[in-house]
Coordinates of C-alpha atoms in Angstrom, one line a residue:
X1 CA 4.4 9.0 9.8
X2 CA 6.2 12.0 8.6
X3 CA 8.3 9.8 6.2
X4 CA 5.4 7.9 4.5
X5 CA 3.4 10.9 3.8
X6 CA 6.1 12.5 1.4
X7 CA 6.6 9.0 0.4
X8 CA 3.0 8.3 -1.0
X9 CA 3.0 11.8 -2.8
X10 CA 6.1 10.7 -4.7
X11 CA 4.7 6.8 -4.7
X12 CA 1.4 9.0 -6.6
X13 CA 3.8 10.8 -9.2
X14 CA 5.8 7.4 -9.8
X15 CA 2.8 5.1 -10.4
X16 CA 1.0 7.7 -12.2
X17 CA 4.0 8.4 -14.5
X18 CA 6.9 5.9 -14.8
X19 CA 6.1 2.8 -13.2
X20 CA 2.9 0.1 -13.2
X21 CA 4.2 -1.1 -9.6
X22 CA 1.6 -0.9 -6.5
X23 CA 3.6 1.8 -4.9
X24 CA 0.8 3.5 -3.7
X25 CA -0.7 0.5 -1.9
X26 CA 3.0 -0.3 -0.4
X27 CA 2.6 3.4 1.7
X28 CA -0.9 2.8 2.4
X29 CA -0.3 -0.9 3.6
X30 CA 2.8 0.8 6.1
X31 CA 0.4 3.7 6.5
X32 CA -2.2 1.3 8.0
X33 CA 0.5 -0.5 9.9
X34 CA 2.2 2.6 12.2
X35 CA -1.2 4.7 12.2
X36 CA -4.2 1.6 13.2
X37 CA -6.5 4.0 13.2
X38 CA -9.5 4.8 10.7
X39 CA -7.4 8.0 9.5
X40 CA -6.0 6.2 6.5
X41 CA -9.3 6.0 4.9
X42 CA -9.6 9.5 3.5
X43 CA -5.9 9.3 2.6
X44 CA -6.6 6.0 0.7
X45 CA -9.4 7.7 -1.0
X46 CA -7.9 10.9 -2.3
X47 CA -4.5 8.6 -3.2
X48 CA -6.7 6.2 -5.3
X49 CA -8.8 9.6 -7.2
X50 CA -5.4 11.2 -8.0
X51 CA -4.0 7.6 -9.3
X52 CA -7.3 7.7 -11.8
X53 CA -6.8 11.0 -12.8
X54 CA -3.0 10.8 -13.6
X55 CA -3.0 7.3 -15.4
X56 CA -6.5 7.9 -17.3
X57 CA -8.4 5.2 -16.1
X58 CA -12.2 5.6 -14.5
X59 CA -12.4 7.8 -11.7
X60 CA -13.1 5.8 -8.4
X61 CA -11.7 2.4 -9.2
X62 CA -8.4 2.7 -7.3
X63 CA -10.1 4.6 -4.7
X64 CA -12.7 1.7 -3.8
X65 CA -9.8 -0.9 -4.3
X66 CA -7.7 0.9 -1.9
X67 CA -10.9 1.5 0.6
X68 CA -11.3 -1.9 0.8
X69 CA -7.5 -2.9 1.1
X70 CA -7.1 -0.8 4.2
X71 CA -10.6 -2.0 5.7
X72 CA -9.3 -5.7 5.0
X73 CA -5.9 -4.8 6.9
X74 CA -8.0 -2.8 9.6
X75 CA -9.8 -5.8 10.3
X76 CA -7.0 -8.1 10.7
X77 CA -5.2 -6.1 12.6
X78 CA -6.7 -7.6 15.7
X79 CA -6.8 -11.0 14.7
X80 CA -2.9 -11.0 13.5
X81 CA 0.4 -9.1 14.3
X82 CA 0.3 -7.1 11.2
X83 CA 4.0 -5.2 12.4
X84 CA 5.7 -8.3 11.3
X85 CA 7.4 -8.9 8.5
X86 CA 5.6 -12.2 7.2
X87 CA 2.3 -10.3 7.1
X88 CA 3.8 -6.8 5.2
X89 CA 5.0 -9.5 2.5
X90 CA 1.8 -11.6 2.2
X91 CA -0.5 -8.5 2.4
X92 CA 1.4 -6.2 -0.3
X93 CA 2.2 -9.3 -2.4
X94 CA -1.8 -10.6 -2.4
X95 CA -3.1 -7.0 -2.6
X96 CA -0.2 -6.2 -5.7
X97 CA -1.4 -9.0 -7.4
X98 CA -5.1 -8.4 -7.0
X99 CA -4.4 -4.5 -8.2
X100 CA -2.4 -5.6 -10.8
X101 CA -5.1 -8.5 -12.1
X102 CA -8.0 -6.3 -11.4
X103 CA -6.3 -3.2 -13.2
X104 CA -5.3 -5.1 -16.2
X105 CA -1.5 -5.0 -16.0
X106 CA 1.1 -7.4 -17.4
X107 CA 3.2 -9.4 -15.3
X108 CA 1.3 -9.5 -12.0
X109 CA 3.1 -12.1 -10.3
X110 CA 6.5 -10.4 -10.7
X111 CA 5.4 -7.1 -9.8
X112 CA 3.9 -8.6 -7.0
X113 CA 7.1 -10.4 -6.0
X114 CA 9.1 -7.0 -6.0
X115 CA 6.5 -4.8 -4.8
X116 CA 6.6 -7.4 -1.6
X117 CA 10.4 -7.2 -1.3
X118 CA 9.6 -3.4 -1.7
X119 CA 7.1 -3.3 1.1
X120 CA 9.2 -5.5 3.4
X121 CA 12.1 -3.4 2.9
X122 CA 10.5 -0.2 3.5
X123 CA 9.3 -1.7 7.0
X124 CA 13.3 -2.8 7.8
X125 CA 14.1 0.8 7.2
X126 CA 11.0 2.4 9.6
X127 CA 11.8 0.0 12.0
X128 CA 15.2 1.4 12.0
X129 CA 14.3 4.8 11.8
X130 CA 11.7 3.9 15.0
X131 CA 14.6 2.3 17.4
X132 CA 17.1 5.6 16.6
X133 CA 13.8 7.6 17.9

């Protein structure tokens, strides 16, 4: 928890600056993941107003799409084993590639692909950093 919180403030500054990747929905999909709780919403929210602001684009879009990301992912989470690594790569792929479509952006499928790997990756290393705990 104390490592994805930095993480999505730089994930903000990244994808509002230098990068079109779904950074910001990678923290929030791990967010969702080690919290499962409704405390991600307001994070979501306030992630998704500050992503509008920095890249320019209308003021609440990311927010709603990132509402409604973690609400889809805290509904499954008791039908699936979202601490796995098959869902991390399905979810963040799928919701990259619905970001990216929805948002306009060029080359959604490979973004998608490397936000996944991204995603998946960043779960290897909390995992690791959770055993050493």
């Amino acid at each position: 928890m104390l490592l994805l919180l930095p993480l999505l403030i730089i994930s903000i500054l990244l994808e509002g600056t230098v990068t079109t990747l779904p950074l910001i929905l990678i923290c929030l999909l791990l967010l969702m993941i080690i919290k499962r709780d409704g405390s991600v919403f307001p994070v979501a929210f306030f992630a998704g107003l500050f992503l509008d602001a920095m890249t320019l684009h209308r003021m609440g879009g990311a927010s709603i799409f990132f509402l409604v990301f973690v609400f889809l992912i805290f509904l499954y989470q008791k039908k699936y084993e979202i601490y796995s690594y098959p869902f991390v790569f399905a979810a963040s792929f799928f919701g990259g590639w619905a970001f990216l479509a929805i948002f306009g952006y060029h080359g959604v499928i490979q973004q998608a692909l490397c936000s996944s790997i991204i995603a998946v990756l960043l779960l290897i290393i909390l995992k690791i950093l959770a055993i050493r705990k």
